[in-house]
Amino acid sequence: MQLPIQSQSTLYAEPWEAAATPGDLAEIARVADRAGFHYLATCDHVAIPRRLAGAMGTTWYDPVATLAYLAAITTRTLLLSHVAVVGLRHPLLTAKQYATLDHLSGGRLVLGVGAGHVQEEFEVLGADFAGRGAVLDETIDALRAALGPEEFPEFHGRHFHFQDLGQRPRPAQERVPVWVGGSSPAAVRRAALRGDGWLPQGDPRDRLPHQIARIRELREGAGIEGPFCVGAIAEPLYVGEARWDLGRRTLSGKPDALADSLREYAALGVHQVQLRFRSRGRAELIDQIAAFAADVAPHLT
């Protein structure tokens, strides 16, 4: 699941999140960790321009700081940036931050990356918005080197060059997984050819088979083997029958019916499904997480 509170776009944030506290975030993370959730995810925006603030809001926690905080209060769940806009930063800076996070968490990092879409963010930081796709491609390659086992990584590309510059601590993992976010043709190609996984951006179920087939085609064509994790973002979820309006897109009802619906993703070739529970407060969200873990998750194995 992607955590509430840490990002508050009007597209998905619940009204109660606006007044939520770090203590609320911490307790929700602990509950999800104990409930067996595979990962907890956070978003990445540096600054939201006034023209977009009405829809996106301006509450976007820093992903590295937030995931490090979560690492200290959880024990087993993976920590995912969904997604880090790594083109805003030099890859050595990104590597320093996320290598430290992986080291401190005992190897629980999954680095989700994406191209970004807010032009003003790029401009104020001196980053290339128009060329962000090509920059992201090279950044992923540079991060492979910078997050690898070498104390003095080396990389030479069009945009970035580094060598003879040491960075410790090294990541705890021998290979930090890089999952690529986005659903455009360029993002799908990037995920297939450069990533260890794909994080779609809200593709409906009927579009997933085409996207997954395209990823397989690209990887086979390039001779790329090895594990690859296909993700999906499920419809908003509510375990049980709610006594309030959940909205027309929400999946709700008995646990076995919800499990039947979610199992369809596996049949499409999906390996992990990200959930967002509808709720009116922290207590209801915690109840939903617990109900899902106890009554729905056992039917998904």
C-alpha positions as a Python dict, from the first residue, in 0.01 Angstrom:
ca = {
    (1, 'M'): (0, 0, 0),
    (2, 'Q'): (94, 359, -53),
    (3, 'L'): (63, 532, 281),
    (4, 'P'): (-194, 803, 345),
    (5, 'I'): (-104, 1143, 494),
    (6, 'Q'): (240, 1166, 325),
    (7, 'S'): (81, 1279, -4),
    (8, 'Q'): (-252, 1456, -19),
    (9, 'S'): (-371, 1501, -375),
    (10, 'T'): (-743, 1568, -397),
    (11, 'L'): (-760, 1275, -641),
    (12, 'Y'): (-729, 1024, -358),
    (13, 'A'): (-670, 1176, -13),
    (14, 'E'): (-944, 1132, 246),
    (15, 'P'): (-1066, 1448, 425),
    (16, 'W'): (-933, 1335, 764),
    (17, 'E'): (-573, 1322, 637),
    (18, 'A'): (-542, 1702, 633),
    (19, 'A'): (-533, 1712, 1015),
    (20, 'A'): (-342, 1387, 1063),
    (21, 'T'): (-15, 1378, 1256),
    (22, 'P'): (320, 1198, 1228),
    (23, 'G'): (190, 975, 1506),
    (24, 'D'): (-101, 871, 1286),
    (25, 'L'): (135, 791, 1001),
    (26, 'A'): (360, 590, 1231),
    (27, 'E'): (77, 382, 1374),
    (28, 'I'): (-65, 304, 1030),
    (29, 'A'): (279, 193, 912),
    (30, 'R'): (326, -30, 1216),
    (31, 'V'): (-15, -192, 1164),
    (32, 'A'): (55, -257, 794),
    (33, 'D'): (396, -402, 883),
    (34, 'R'): (243, -640, 1140),
    (35, 'A'): (-37, -729, 897),
    (36, 'G'): (214, -862, 644),
    (37, 'F'): (194, -599, 372),
    (38, 'H'): (472, -645, 117),
    (39, 'Y'): (571, -280, 95),
    (40, 'L'): (488, 69, 214),
    (41, 'A'): (523, 344, -44),
    (42, 'T'): (569, 721, -49),
    (43, 'C'): (557, 982, -326),
    (44, 'D'): (797, 1255, -440),
    (45, 'H'): (734, 1621, -519),
    (46, 'V'): (966, 1906, -423),
    (47, 'A'): (730, 2201, -473),
    (48, 'I'): (383, 2238, -625),
    (49, 'P'): (312, 2545, -841),
    (50, 'R'): (15, 2756, -748),
    (51, 'R'): (-164, 2664, -1072),
    (52, 'L'): (-175, 2295, -964),
    (53, 'A'): (-211, 2337, -588),
    (54, 'G'): (-591, 2321, -597),
    (55, 'A'): (-586, 1967, -736),
    (56, 'M'): (-255, 1832, -607),
    (57, 'G'): (-231, 2011, -273),
    (58, 'T'): (109, 2106, -133),
    (59, 'T'): (147, 1827, 124),
    (60, 'W'): (410, 1591, -13),
    (61, 'Y'): (651, 1446, 242),
    (62, 'D'): (1010, 1396, 134),
    (63, 'P'): (1042, 1028, 38),
    (64, 'V'): (1390, 963, 177),
    (65, 'A'): (1318, 1125, 512),
    (66, 'T'): (980, 952, 537),
    (67, 'L'): (1106, 607, 438),
    (68, 'A'): (1397, 638, 682),
    (69, 'Y'): (1148, 722, 957),
    (70, 'L'): (937, 422, 859),
    (71, 'A'): (1245, 198, 849),
    (72, 'A'): (1307, 268, 1217),
    (73, 'I'): (953, 182, 1327),
    (74, 'T'): (887, -125, 1109),
    (75, 'T'): (1057, -463, 1094),
    (76, 'R'): (991, -649, 770),
    (77, 'T'): (795, -450, 511),
    (78, 'L'): (981, -323, 207),
    (79, 'L'): (1017, 53, 156),
    (80, 'L'): (921, 182, -189),
    (81, 'S'): (955, 525, -346),
    (82, 'H'): (650, 546, -573),
    (83, 'V'): (795, 723, -747),
    (84, 'A'): (1114, 921, -697),
    (85, 'V'): (1159, 1184, -967),
    (86, 'V'): (1530, 1111, -990),
    (87, 'G'): (1584, 1342, -1287),
    (88, 'L'): (1558, 1636, -1047),
    (89, 'R'): (1881, 1535, -875),
    (90, 'H'): (2231, 1426, -966),
    (91, 'P'): (2250, 1045, -952),
    (92, 'L'): (2534, 1053, -697),
    (93, 'L'): (2315, 1256, -462),
    (94, 'T'): (2026, 1013, -513),
    (95, 'A'): (2260, 718, -462),
    (96, 'K'): (2397, 863, -138),
    (97, 'Q'): (2046, 907, 4),
    (98, 'Y'): (1899, 574, -100),
    (99, 'A'): (2214, 369, -32),
    (100, 'T'): (2210, 503, 322),
    (101, 'L'): (1840, 417, 351),
    (102, 'D'): (1900, 63, 229),
    (103, 'H'): (2194, 26, 468),
    (104, 'L'): (1997, 152, 768),
    (105, 'S'): (1691, -60, 688),
    (106, 'G'): (1884, -382, 642),
    (107, 'G'): (1818, -407, 269),
    (108, 'R'): (1448, -322, 247),
    (109, 'L'): (1460, -55, -25),
    (110, 'V'): (1281, -76, -358),
    (111, 'L'): (1370, 228, -567),
    (112, 'G'): (1071, 331, -774),
    (113, 'V'): (1154, 597, -1033),
    (114, 'G'): (958, 809, -1277),
    (115, 'A'): (995, 1095, -1522),
    (116, 'G'): (786, 1355, -1336),
    (117, 'H'): (527, 1589, -1484),
    (118, 'V'): (547, 1927, -1309),
    (119, 'Q'): (746, 2164, -1529),
    (120, 'E'): (799, 2430, -1264),
    (121, 'E'): (972, 2181, -1034),
    (122, 'F'): (1230, 2108, -1299),
    (123, 'E'): (1281, 2473, -1387),
    (124, 'V'): (1336, 2596, -1032),
    (125, 'L'): (1591, 2319, -968),
    (126, 'G'): (1772, 2374, -1296),
    (127, 'A'): (1671, 2036, -1436),
    (128, 'D'): (1579, 1959, -1797),
    (129, 'F'): (1201, 1920, -1826),
    (130, 'A'): (1179, 1883, -2205),
    (131, 'G'): (1450, 1619, -2208),
    (132, 'R'): (1348, 1444, -1887),
    (133, 'G'): (1286, 1109, -2056),
    (134, 'A'): (1639, 1080, -2191),
    (135, 'V'): (1779, 1211, -1863),
    (136, 'L'): (1582, 949, -1670),
    (137, 'D'): (1711, 670, -1894),
    (138, 'E'): (2069, 775, -1826),
    (139, 'T'): (2001, 837, -1457),
    (140, 'I'): (1879, 479, -1414),
    (141, 'D'): (2198, 353, -1577),
    (142, 'A'): (2408, 580, -1356),
    (143, 'L'): (2222, 465, -1046),
    (144, 'R'): (2291, 102, -1135),
    (145, 'A'): (2660, 187, -1107),
    (146, 'A'): (2630, 416, -806),
    (147, 'L'): (2415, 170, -608),
    (148, 'G'): (2628, -129, -693),
    (149, 'P'): (2894, -292, -474),
    (150, 'E'): (3184, -66, -574),
    (151, 'E'): (3303, 193, -323),
    (152, 'F'): (3428, 407, -615),
    (153, 'P'): (3159, 367, -884),
    (154, 'E'): (3230, 479, -1238),
    (155, 'F'): (2991, 603, -1504),
    (156, 'H'): (3034, 799, -1828),
    (157, 'G'): (2728, 920, -2014),
    (158, 'R'): (2600, 1219, -2204),
    (159, 'H'): (2465, 1398, -1898),
    (160, 'F'): (2663, 1250, -1607),
    (161, 'H'): (3024, 1152, -1551),
    (162, 'F'): (3182, 1029, -1230),
    (163, 'Q'): (3479, 822, -1120),
    (164, 'D'): (3731, 816, -835),
    (165, 'L'): (3463, 941, -593),
    (166, 'G'): (3393, 704, -306),
    (167, 'Q'): (3062, 660, -132),
    (168, 'R'): (2998, 462, 183),
    (169, 'P'): (2792, 310, 329),
    (170, 'R'): (2710, 81, 43),
    (171, 'P'): (2358, -59, 10),
    (172, 'A'): (2286, -370, 213),
    (173, 'Q'): (2146, -537, -99),
    (174, 'E'): (2380, -661, -369),
    (175, 'R'): (2135, -523, -625),
    (176, 'V'): (1877, -261, -528),
    (177, 'P'): (1555, -331, -725),
    (178, 'V'): (1456, -47, -957),
    (179, 'W'): (1088, -35, -1052),
    (180, 'V'): (991, 211, -1323),
    (181, 'G'): (663, 401, -1298),
    (182, 'G'): (439, 529, -1574),
    (183, 'S'): (204, 401, -1842),
    (184, 'S'): (309, 592, -2154),
    (185, 'P'): (481, 393, -2432),
    (186, 'A'): (814, 549, -2329),
    (187, 'A'): (764, 454, -1964),
    (188, 'V'): (669, 96, -2052),
    (189, 'R'): (976, 65, -2274),
    (190, 'R'): (1194, 210, -1998),
    (191, 'A'): (1056, -36, -1745),
    (192, 'A'): (1107, -332, -1977),
    (193, 'L'): (1461, -248, -2084),
    (194, 'R'): (1603, -81, -1773),
    (195, 'G'): (1390, -185, -1478),
    (196, 'D'): (1340, -477, -1245),
    (197, 'G'): (970, -403, -1231),
    (198, 'W'): (687, -186, -1361),
    (199, 'L'): (456, 43, -1163),
    (200, 'P'): (163, 140, -1387),
    (201, 'Q'): (-1, 476, -1341),
    (202, 'G'): (-362, 378, -1291),
    (203, 'D'): (-410, 150, -1591),
    (204, 'P'): (-757, -10, -1577),
    (205, 'R'): (-771, -387, -1575),
    (206, 'D'): (-866, -417, -1941),
    (207, 'R'): (-551, -229, -2046),
    (208, 'L'): (-306, -434, -1841),
    (209, 'P'): (-282, -739, -2073),
    (210, 'H'): (-167, -519, -2362),
    (211, 'Q'): (90, -340, -2147),
    (212, 'I'): (224, -661, -1994),
    (213, 'A'): (249, -827, -2336),
    (214, 'R'): (444, -527, -2462),
    (215, 'I'): (689, -554, -2171),
    (216, 'R'): (744, -923, -2240),
    (217, 'E'): (793, -854, -2610),
    (218, 'L'): (1050, -583, -2544),
    (219, 'R'): (1246, -791, -2292),
    (220, 'E'): (1249, -1097, -2514),
    (221, 'G'): (1355, -887, -2812),
    (222, 'A'): (1645, -742, -2616),
    (223, 'G'): (1745, -1081, -2474),
    (224, 'I'): (1685, -967, -2116),
    (225, 'E'): (1628, -1249, -1868),
    (226, 'G'): (1577, -1265, -1495),
    (227, 'P'): (1294, -1179, -1259),
    (228, 'F'): (1066, -886, -1336),
    (229, 'C'): (787, -763, -1109),
    (230, 'V'): (464, -641, -1269),
    (231, 'G'): (250, -419, -1049),
    (232, 'A'): (-102, -281, -1055),
    (233, 'I'): (-302, -28, -858),
    (234, 'A'): (-635, -175, -756),
    (235, 'E'): (-960, 13, -731),
    (236, 'P'): (-1026, 177, -391),
    (237, 'L'): (-1119, -96, -144),
    (238, 'Y'): (-1349, -137, 155),
    (239, 'V'): (-1379, -468, 341),
    (240, 'G'): (-1742, -524, 437),
    (241, 'E'): (-2055, -322, 378),
    (242, 'A'): (-2010, 47, 451),
    (243, 'R'): (-2281, 268, 597),
    (244, 'W'): (-2154, 568, 406),
    (245, 'D'): (-2106, 658, 40),
    (246, 'L'): (-1788, 495, -89),
    (247, 'G'): (-1812, 627, -444),
    (248, 'R'): (-1894, 426, -753),
    (249, 'R'): (-1543, 291, -822),
    (250, 'T'): (-1483, 136, -480),
    (251, 'L'): (-1467, -243, -445),
    (252, 'S'): (-1656, -343, -131),
    (253, 'G'): (-1831, -641, 15),
    (254, 'K'): (-1756, -977, 171),
    (255, 'P'): (-1394, -1093, 195),
    (256, 'D'): (-1431, -1387, -42),
    (257, 'A'): (-1586, -1165, -309),
    (258, 'L'): (-1305, -912, -275),
    (259, 'A'): (-1049, -1192, -298),
    (260, 'D'): (-1214, -1324, -613),
    (261, 'S'): (-1190, -979, -769),
    (262, 'L'): (-826, -926, -672),
    (263, 'R'): (-725, -1272, -794),
    (264, 'E'): (-813, -1156, -1143),
    (265, 'Y'): (-497, -947, -1140),
    (266, 'A'): (-282, -1257, -1103),
    (267, 'A'): (-457, -1411, -1402),
    (268, 'L'): (-355, -1104, -1604),
    (269, 'G'): (12, -1154, -1517),
    (270, 'V'): (37, -913, -1224),
    (271, 'H'): (268, -998, -932),
    (272, 'Q'): (182, -729, -677),
    (273, 'V'): (-127, -515, -628),
    (274, 'Q'): (-119, -182, -450),
    (275, 'L'): (-423, -114, -233),
    (276, 'R'): (-585, 203, -105),
    (277, 'F'): (-857, 161, 157),
    (278, 'R'): (-1146, 404, 193),
    (279, 'S'): (-1176, 540, 546),
    (280, 'R'): (-1310, 828, 755),
    (281, 'G'): (-1026, 833, 1005),
    (282, 'R'): (-718, 655, 1136),
    (283, 'A'): (-916, 405, 1341),
    (284, 'E'): (-1130, 298, 1046),
    (285, 'L'): (-825, 266, 822),
    (286, 'I'): (-648, 49, 1079),
    (287, 'D'): (-960, -166, 1106),
    (288, 'Q'): (-966, -203, 728),
    (289, 'I'): (-599, -307, 715),
    (290, 'A'): (-657, -564, 989),
    (291, 'A'): (-975, -697, 826),
    (292, 'F'): (-800, -733, 491),
    (293, 'A'): (-504, -916, 646),
    (294, 'A'): (-727, -1153, 844),
    (295, 'D'): (-1011, -1219, 603),
    (296, 'V'): (-903, -1137, 245),
    (297, 'A'): (-528, -1194, 216),
    (298, 'P'): (-545, -1567, 310),
    (299, 'H'): (-758, -1624, -2),
    (300, 'L'): (-494, -1467, -230),
    (301, 'T'): (-208, -1713, -174),
}
